[in-house]
CSV table of C-alpha atoms in Angstrom, one decimal:
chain,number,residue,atom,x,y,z
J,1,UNK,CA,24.0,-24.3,58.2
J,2,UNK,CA,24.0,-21.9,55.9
J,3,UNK,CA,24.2,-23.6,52.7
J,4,UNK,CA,21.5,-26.1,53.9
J,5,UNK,CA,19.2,-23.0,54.0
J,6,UNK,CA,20.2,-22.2,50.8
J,7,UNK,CA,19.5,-25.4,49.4
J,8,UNK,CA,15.8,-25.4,50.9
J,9,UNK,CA,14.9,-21.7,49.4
J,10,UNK,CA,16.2,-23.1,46.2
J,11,UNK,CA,13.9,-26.4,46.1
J,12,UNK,CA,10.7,-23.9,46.7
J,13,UNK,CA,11.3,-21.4,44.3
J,14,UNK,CA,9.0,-23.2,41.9
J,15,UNK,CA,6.4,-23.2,44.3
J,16,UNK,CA,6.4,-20.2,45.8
J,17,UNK,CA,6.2,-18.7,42.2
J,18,UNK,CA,3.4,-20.8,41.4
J,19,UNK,CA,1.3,-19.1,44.7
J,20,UNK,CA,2.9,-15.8,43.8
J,21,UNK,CA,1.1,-16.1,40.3
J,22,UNK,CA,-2.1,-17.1,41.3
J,23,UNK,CA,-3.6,-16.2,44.7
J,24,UNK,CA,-7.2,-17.2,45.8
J,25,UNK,CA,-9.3,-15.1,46.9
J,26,UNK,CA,-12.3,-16.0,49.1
J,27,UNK,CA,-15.2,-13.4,49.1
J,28,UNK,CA,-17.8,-14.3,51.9
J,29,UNK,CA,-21.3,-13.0,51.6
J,30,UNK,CA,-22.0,-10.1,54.1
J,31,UNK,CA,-25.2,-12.2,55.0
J,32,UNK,CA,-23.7,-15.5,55.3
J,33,UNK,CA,-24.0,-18.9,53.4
J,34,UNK,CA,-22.6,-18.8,49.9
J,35,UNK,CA,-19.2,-17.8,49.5
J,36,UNK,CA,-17.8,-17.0,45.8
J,37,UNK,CA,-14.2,-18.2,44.6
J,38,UNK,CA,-12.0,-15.7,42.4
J,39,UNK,CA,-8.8,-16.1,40.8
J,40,UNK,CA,-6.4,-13.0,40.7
J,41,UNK,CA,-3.5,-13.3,38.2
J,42,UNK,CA,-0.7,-11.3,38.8
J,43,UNK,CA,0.7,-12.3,35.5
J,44,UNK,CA,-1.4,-10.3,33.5
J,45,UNK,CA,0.2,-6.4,32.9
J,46,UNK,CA,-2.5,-3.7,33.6
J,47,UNK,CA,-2.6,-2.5,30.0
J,48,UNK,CA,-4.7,-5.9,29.1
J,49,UNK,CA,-7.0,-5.8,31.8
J,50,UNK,CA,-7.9,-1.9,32.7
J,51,UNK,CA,-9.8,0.6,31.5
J,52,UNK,CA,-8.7,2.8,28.7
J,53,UNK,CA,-7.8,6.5,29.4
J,54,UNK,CA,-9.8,8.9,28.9
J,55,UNK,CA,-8.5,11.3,26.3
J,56,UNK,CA,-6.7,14.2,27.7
J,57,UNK,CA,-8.9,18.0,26.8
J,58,UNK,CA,-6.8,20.2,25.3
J,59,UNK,CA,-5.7,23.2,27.1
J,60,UNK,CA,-7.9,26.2,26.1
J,61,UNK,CA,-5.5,29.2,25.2
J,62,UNK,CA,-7.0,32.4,26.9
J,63,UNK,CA,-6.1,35.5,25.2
J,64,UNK,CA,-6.6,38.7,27.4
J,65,UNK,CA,-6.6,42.0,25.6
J,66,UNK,CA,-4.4,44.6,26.8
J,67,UNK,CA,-1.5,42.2,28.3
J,68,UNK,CA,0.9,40.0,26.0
J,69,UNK,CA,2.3,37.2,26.9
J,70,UNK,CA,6.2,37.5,27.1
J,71,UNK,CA,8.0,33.6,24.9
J,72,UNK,CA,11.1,33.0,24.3
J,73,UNK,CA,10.3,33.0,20.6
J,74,UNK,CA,13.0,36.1,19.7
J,75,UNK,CA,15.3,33.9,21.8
J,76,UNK,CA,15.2,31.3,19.2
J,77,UNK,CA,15.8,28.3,21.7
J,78,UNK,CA,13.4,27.3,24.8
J,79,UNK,CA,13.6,29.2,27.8
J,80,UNK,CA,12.1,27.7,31.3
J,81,UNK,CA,9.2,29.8,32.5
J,82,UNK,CA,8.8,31.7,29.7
J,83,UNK,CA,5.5,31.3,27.2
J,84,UNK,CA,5.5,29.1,24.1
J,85,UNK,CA,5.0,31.2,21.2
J,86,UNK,CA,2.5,30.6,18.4
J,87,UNK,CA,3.4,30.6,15.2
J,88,UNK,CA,1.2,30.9,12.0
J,89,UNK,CA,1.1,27.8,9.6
J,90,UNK,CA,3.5,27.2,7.0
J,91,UNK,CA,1.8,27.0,3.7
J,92,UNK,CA,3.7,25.6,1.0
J,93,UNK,CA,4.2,27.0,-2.5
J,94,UNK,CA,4.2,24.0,-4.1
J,95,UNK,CA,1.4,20.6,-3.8
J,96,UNK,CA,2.8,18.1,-1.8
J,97,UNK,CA,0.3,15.0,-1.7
J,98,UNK,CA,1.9,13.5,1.6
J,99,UNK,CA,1.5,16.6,3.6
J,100,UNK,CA,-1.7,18.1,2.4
J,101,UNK,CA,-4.4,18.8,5.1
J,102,UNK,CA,-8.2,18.5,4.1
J,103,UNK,CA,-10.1,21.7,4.4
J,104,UNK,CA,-13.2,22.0,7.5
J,105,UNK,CA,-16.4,20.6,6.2
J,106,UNK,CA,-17.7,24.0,6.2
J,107,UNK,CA,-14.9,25.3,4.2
J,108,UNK,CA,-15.4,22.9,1.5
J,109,UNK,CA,-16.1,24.9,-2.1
J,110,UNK,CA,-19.7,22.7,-2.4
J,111,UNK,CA,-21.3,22.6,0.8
J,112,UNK,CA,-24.3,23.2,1.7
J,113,UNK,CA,-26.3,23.6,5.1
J,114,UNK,CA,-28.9,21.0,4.1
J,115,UNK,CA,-28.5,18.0,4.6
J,116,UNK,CA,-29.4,14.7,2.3
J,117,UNK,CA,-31.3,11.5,3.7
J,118,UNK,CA,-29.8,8.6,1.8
J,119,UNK,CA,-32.0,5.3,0.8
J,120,UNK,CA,-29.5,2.4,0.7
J,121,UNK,CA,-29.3,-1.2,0.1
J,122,UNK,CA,-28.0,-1.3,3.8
J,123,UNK,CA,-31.2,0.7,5.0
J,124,UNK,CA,-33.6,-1.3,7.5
J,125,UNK,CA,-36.5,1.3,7.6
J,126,UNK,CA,-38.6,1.1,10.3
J,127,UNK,CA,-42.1,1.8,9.2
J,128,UNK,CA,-41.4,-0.5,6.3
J,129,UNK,CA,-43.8,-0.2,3.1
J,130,UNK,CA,-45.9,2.7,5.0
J,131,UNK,CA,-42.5,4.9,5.2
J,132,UNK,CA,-41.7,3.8,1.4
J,133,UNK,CA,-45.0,4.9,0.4
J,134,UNK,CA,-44.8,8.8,1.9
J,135,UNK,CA,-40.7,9.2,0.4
J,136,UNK,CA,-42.2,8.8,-2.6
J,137,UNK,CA,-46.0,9.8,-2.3
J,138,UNK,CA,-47.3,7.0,-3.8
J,139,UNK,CA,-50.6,4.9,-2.8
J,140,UNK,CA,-50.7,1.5,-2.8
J,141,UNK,CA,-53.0,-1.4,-4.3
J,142,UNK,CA,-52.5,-4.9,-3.3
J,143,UNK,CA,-52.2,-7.4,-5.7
J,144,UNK,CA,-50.5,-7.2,-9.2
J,145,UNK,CA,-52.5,-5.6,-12.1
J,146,UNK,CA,-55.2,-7.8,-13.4
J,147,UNK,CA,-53.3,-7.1,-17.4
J,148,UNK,CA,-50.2,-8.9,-15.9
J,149,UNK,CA,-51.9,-11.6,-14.0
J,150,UNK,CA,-53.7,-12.3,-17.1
J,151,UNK,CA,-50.5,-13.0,-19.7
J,152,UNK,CA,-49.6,-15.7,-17.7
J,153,UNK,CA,-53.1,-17.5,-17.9
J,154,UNK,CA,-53.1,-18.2,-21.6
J,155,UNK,CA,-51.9,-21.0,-22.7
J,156,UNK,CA,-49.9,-19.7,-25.4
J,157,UNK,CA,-47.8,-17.7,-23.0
J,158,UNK,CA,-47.2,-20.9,-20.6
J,159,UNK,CA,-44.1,-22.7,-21.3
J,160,UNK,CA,-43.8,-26.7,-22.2
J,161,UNK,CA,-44.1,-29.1,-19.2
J,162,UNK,CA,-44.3,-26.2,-16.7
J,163,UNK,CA,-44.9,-27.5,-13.8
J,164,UNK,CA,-42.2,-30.2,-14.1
J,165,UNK,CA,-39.7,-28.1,-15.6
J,166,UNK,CA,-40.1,-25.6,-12.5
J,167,UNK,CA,-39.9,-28.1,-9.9
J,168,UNK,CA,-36.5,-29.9,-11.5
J,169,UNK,CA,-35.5,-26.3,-11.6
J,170,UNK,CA,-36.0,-26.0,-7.9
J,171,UNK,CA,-34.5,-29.2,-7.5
J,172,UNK,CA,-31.4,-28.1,-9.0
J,173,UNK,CA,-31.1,-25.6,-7.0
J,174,UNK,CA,-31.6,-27.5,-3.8
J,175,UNK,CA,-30.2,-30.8,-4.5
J,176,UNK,CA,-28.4,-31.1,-7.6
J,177,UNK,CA,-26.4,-28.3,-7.1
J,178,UNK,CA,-24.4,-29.1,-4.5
J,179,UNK,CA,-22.4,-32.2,-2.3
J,180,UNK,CA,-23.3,-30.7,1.1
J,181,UNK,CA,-26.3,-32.2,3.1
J,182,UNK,CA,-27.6,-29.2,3.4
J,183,UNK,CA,-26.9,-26.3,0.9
J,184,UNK,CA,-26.4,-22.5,1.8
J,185,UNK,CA,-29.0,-20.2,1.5
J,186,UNK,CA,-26.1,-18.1,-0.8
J,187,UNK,CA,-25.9,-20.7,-3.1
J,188,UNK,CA,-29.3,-22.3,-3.6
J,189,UNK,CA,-31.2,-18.8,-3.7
J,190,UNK,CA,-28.9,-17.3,-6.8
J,191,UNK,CA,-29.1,-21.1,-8.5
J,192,UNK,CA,-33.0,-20.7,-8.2
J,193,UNK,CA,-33.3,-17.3,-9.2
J,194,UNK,CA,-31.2,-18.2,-12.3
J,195,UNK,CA,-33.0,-21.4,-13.4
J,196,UNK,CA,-35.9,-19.3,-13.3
J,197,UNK,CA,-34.8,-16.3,-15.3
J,198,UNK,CA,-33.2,-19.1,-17.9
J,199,UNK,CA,-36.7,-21.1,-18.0
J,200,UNK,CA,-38.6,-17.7,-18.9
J,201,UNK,CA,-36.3,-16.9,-21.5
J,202,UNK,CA,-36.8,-20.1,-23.5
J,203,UNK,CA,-40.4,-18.5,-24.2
J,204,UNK,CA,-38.1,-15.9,-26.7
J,205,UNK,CA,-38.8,-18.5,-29.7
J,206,UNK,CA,-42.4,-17.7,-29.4
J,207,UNK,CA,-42.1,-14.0,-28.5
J,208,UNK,CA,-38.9,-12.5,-29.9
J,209,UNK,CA,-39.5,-9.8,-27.7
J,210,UNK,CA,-37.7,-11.2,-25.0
J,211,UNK,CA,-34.5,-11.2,-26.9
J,212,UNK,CA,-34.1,-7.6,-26.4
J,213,UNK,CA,-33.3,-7.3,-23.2
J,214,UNK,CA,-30.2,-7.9,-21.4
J,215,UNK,CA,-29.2,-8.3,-17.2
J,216,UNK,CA,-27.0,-6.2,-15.4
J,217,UNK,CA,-25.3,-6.7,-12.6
J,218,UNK,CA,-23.3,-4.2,-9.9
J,219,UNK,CA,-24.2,-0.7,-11.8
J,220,UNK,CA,-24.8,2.1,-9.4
J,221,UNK,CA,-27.9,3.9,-8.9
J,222,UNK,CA,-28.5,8.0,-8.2
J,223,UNK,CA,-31.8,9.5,-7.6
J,224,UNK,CA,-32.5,12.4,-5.9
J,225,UNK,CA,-35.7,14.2,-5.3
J,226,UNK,CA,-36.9,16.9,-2.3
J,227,UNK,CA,-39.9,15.9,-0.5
J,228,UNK,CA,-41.2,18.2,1.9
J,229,UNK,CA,-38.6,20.5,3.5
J,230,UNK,CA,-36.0,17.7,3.2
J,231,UNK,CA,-33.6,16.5,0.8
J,232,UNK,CA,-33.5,12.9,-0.4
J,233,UNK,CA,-31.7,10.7,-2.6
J,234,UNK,CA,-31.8,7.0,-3.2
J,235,UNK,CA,-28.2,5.3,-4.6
J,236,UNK,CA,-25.8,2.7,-4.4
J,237,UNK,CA,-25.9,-1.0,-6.2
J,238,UNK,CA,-29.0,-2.7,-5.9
J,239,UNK,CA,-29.4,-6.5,-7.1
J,240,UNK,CA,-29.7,-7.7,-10.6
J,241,UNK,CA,-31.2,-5.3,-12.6
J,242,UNK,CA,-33.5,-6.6,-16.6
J,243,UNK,CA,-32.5,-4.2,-18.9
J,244,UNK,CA,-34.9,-3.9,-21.9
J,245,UNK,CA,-34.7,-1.9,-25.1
J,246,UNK,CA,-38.2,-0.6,-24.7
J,247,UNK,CA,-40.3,0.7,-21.8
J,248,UNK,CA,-43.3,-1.1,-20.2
J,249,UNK,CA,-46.7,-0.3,-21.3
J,250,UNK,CA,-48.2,2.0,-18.7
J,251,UNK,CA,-50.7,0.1,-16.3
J,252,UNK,CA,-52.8,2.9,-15.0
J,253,UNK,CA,-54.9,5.5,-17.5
J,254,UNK,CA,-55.0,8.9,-17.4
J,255,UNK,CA,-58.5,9.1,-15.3
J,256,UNK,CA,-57.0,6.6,-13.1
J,257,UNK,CA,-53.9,8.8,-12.7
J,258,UNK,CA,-55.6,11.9,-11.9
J,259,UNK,CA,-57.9,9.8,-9.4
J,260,UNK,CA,-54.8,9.4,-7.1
J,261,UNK,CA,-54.9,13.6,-6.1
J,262,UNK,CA,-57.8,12.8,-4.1
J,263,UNK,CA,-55.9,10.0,-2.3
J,264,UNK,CA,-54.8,11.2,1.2
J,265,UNK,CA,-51.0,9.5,2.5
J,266,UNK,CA,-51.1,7.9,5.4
J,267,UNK,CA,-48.7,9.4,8.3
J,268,UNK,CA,-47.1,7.9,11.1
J,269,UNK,CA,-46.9,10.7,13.5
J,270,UNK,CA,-44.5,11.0,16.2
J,271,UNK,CA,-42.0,8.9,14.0
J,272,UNK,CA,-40.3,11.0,11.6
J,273,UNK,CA,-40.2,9.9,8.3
J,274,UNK,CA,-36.8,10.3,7.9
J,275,UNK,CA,-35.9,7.6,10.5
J,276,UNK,CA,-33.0,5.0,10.1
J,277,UNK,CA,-32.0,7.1,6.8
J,278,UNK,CA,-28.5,8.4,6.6
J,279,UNK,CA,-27.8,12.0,6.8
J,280,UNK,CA,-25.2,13.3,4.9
J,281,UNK,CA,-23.9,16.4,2.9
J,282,UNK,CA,-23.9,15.8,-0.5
J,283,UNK,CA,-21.8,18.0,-2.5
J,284,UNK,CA,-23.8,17.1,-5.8
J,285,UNK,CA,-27.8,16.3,-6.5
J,286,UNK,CA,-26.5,14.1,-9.1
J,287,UNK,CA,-29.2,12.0,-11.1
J,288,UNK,CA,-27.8,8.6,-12.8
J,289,UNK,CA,-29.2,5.2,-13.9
J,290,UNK,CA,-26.2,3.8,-13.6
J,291,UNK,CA,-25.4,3.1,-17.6
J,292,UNK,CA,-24.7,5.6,-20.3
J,293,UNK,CA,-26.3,7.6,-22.7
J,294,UNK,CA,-25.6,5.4,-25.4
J,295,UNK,CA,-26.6,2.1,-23.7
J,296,UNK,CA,-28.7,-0.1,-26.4
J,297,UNK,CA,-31.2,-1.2,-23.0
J,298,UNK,CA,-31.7,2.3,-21.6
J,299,UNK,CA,-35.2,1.1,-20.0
J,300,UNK,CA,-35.0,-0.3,-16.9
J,301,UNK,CA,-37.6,-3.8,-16.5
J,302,UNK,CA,-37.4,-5.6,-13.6
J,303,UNK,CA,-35.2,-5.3,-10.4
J,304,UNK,CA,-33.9,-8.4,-8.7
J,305,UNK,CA,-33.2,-8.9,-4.9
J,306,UNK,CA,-31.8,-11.8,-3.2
J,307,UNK,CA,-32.3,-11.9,0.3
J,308,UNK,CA,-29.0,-14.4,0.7
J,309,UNK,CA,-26.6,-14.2,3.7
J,310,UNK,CA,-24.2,-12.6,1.5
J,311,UNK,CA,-26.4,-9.5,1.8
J,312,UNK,CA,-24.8,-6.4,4.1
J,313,UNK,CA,-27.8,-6.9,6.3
J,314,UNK,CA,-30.8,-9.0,6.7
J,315,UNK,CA,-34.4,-7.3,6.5
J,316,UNK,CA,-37.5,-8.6,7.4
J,317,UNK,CA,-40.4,-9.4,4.7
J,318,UNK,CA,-42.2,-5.2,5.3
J,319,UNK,CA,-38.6,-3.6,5.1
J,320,UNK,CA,-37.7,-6.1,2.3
J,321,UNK,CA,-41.0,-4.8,0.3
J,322,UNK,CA,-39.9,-1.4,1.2
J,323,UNK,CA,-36.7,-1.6,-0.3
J,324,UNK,CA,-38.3,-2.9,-3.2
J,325,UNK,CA,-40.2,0.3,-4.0
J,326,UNK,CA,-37.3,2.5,-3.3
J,327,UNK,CA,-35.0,1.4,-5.5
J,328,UNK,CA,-38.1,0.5,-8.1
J,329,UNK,CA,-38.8,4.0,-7.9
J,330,UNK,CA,-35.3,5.1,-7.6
J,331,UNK,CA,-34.5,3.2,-11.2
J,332,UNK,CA,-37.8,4.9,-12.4
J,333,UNK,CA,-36.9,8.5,-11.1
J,334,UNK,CA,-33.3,8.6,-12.3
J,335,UNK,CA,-34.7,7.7,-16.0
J,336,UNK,CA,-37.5,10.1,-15.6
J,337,UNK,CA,-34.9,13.1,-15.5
J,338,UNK,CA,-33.1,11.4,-18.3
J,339,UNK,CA,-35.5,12.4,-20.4
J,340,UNK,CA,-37.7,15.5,-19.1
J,341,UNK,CA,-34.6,16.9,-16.8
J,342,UNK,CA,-35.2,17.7,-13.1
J,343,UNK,CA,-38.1,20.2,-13.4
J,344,UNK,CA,-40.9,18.6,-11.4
J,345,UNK,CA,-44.0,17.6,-12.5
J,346,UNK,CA,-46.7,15.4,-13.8
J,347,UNK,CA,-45.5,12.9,-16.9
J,348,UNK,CA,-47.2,12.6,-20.0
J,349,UNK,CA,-45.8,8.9,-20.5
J,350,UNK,CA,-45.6,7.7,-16.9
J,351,UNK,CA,-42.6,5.0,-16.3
J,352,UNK,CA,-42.8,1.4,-15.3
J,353,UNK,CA,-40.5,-0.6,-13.0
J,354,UNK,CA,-40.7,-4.1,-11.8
J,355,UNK,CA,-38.8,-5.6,-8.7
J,356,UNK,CA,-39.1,-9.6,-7.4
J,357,UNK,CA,-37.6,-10.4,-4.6
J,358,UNK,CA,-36.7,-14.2,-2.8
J,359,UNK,CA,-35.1,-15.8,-0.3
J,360,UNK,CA,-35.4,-19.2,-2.4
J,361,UNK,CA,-38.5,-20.1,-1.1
J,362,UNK,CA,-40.5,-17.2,-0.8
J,363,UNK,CA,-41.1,-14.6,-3.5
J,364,UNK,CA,-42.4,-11.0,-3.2
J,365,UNK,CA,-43.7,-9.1,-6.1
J,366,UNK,CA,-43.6,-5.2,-6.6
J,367,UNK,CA,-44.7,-3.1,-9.8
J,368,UNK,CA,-44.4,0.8,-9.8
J,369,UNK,CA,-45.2,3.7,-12.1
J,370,UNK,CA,-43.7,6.9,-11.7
J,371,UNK,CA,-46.8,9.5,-12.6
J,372,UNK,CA,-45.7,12.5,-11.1
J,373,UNK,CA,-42.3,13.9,-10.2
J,374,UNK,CA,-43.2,16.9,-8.3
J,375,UNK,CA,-42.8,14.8,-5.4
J,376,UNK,CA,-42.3,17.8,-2.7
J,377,UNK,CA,-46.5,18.7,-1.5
J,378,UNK,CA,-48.8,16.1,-0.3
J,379,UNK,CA,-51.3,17.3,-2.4
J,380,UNK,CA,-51.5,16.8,-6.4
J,381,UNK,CA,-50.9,13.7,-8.5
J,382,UNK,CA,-49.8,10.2,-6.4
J,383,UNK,CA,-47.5,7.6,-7.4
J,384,UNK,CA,-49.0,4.0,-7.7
J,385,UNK,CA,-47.6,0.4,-6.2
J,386,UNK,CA,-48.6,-2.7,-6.7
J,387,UNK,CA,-47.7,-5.3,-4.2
J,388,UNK,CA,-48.1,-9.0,-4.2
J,389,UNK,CA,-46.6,-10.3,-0.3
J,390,UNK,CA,-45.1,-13.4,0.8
J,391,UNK,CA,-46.0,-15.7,-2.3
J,392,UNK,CA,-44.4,-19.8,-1.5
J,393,UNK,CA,-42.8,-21.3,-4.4
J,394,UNK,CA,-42.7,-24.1,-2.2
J,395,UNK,CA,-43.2,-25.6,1.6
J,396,UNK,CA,-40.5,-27.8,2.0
J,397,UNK,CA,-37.1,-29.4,0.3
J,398,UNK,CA,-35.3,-31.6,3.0
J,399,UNK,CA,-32.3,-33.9,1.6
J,400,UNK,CA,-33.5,-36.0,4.7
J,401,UNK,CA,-37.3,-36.7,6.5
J,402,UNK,CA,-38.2,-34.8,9.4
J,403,UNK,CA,-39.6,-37.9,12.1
J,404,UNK,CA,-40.9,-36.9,15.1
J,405,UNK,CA,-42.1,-40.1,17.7
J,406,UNK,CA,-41.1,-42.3,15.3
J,407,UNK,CA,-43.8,-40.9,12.4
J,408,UNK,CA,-42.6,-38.8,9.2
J,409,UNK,CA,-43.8,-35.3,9.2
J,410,UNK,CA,-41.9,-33.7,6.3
J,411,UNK,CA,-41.1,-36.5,4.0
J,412,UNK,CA,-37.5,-36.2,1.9
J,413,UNK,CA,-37.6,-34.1,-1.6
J,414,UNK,CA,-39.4,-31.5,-2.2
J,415,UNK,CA,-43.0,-31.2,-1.4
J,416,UNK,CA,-45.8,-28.5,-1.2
J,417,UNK,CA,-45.0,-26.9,-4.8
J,418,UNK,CA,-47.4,-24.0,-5.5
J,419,UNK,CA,-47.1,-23.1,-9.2
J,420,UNK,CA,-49.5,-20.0,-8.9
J,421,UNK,CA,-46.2,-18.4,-7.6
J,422,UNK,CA,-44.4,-19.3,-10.9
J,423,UNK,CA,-46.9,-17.8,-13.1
J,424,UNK,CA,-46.8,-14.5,-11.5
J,425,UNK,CA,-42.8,-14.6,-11.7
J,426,UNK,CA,-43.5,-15.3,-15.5
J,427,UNK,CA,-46.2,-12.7,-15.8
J,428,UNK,CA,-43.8,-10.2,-14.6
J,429,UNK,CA,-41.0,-11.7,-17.1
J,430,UNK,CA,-43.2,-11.7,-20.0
J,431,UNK,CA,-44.9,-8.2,-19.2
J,432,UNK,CA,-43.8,-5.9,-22.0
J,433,UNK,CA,-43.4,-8.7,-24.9
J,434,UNK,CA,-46.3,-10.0,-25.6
């Protein structure tokens, strides 16, 4: 009898472990209808599945004056009941790398009680171009300068089968470049950006001015300026920076320059104008272009951004254009206390910077001159920009025809070529050489 019972048990172990393991529960609705099937699973330990605990406070020592605590610290070994005794910290004669404890912030030897905004390449700013213009207390003109428009009009400044050449170019970039059926924005956007630069610089037989220049690539930027009651500073790596071994010619004259006091910033009150910038201490207000003293292409030309996916974050068209200007005027400022140190004021020779910016298709275009680096009032001398917005290279470059009800709306190749938007990019390149 007895070893028969056994025998069942045994045969419905498995079973009984399989409804142990997972048990249904059936929640009716309070108001009828409906019910709602859960699964519990009693298999899972409660470290995967609750909450985390909430860290413990530590216990606040009260010292009363006039009573001492009795420890067992002359005892030399612990004693239930008795108080745990404090003892000071052991500082050791000698520097020991894997036991050394960084100071409090507020003990450090260089800080300071302000804090620094920091401009970034990871910065999304809000307010976009409006924000960028008050940071640096410029005023802004749309369209590029008519003297740049106008080098790449003549004919003797265009290059050989333009038109074609640009469009294989894009091509290239799109098609050629590449066995997938559809290429990455990360690699097509550099190609394109490249072909360009390399098309431009076959004008250097005809103007050897282009042969003194030179790109760079990952150098690290520091400008810092005070604006208002704040302090602000604008660093990091930045895109592909056109080194040249002489400065731009200035765009803006000197009536022109002392025009821009009367010009009144635009504010964007209740927003602060320090939103979505870091805040910081920085130990040092250091100001560096990123190269030596020494560096045969001191003079910064044009900045480069590539709006690719292997960017740390992805910024709309207004904050794109705003980061243009910052950095523009970052590359700008640094240089401008290269040469006339940090006291601020109004430049004699104002400085020039250049910044183009794509996503492979579309193509924003920024020019700034630094006039004035007493940057701190509203009132007084303004900075200038120049910006030229969402400019198509392009419409379309399908590897394959876009059909909808059986009619072709995008046909295959590239289509919709605007080269309008290549002769700015080349009016910009050649700006400075001819």
């Amino acid at each position: 009898m007895f070893k028969e019972t056994a025998q069942l048990f045994k045969a419905a172990a498995p079973l009984l472990a399989k409804t142990t393991l997972l048990k249904e529960v059936r929640i009716s609705s309070t108001h009828g209808g409906s019910s709602v099937h859960g699964h519990r699973y009693f298999n899972v330990t409660c470290s995967l599945c609750a909450k985390v605990p909430p860290r413990k406070k530590p216990r606040v020592k009260v010292d009363i004056p006039g009573l001492e605590r009795i420890t067992y610290g002359d005892r030399m070994h612990y004693v239930p009941g008795l108080a745990k005794p404090s003892f000071p910290t052991w500082v050791r004669d000698w520097n020991d790398p894997s036991h050394y404890y960084a100071p409090k912030e507020e003990e450090m030897p260089l800080h300071k009680e302000k804090s620094c905004f920091i401009f970034n390449q990871r910065t999304n700013a809000l307010e976009g171009v409006r924000q960028a213009l008050w940071l640096t207390k410029s005023k802004l003109t749309q369209g590029l300068p008519d003297q740049v428009l106008s080098l790449a009009e003549n004919e003797a400044n265009q290059i050989e089968n333009q038109d074609e050449r640009v469009q294989n170019a894009i091509r290239h970039a799109r098609f050629w470049d590449t066995t997938e059926e559809r290429p990455s924005r990360d690699n097509f956007c550099v190609a394109l950006l490249r072909n360009l630069i390399h098309l431009c610089g076959s004008l250097q037989v005809s103007h050897p001015g282009l042969g003194r220049r030179i790109l760079a690539e990952k150098y690290s930027l520091a400008a810092t300026w005070s604006r208002g009651e704040d302090l602000f500073q604008v660093r990091g790596q930045n895109g592909l920076l056109l080194n040249s071994m002489a400065p731009l010619p200035v765009l803006a004259g000197k009536e022109e320059v002392q025009s821009t006091a009367d010009h009144v910033l635009e504010t964007f009150y209740p927003i602060s104008p320090t939103i979505d910038l870091q805040s910081v201490q920085v130990y040092k207000e250091q100001n560096h272009t990123g190269f030596k003293e020494d560096y045969p292409y001191p003079h910064a030309h044009t900045l480069f951004l590539l709006e690719a996916g292997d960017t740390p974050v992805t910024l709309l068209p207004e904050q794109l254009r705003a980061k243009m200007i910052m950095f523009a005027f970052g590359n700008a400022l640094a240089r401008a206390h290269t040469l006339h140190g940090t006291k601020p004021g109004v430049l004699e020779q104002p400085i020039v910077v250049q910044s183009v910016a794509t996503n492979g298709r579309m193509f924003q275009y920024v020019v700034f001159q630094l006039n004035t680096t007493d940057l701190q009032a509203d009132e007084g001398v303004k900075n200038q920009v120049w910006v030229e917005n969402d400019q198509l290279l392009y419409d379309f470059a399908k590897v394959r025809p876009l059909i909808k009800k059986r009619v072709v709306q995008i046909p295959p190749g590239l289509s919709g070529y605007k080269p309008e938007t290549f002769q700015k990019f080349l009016s910009l390149y050649l700006h400075g050489a001819v």
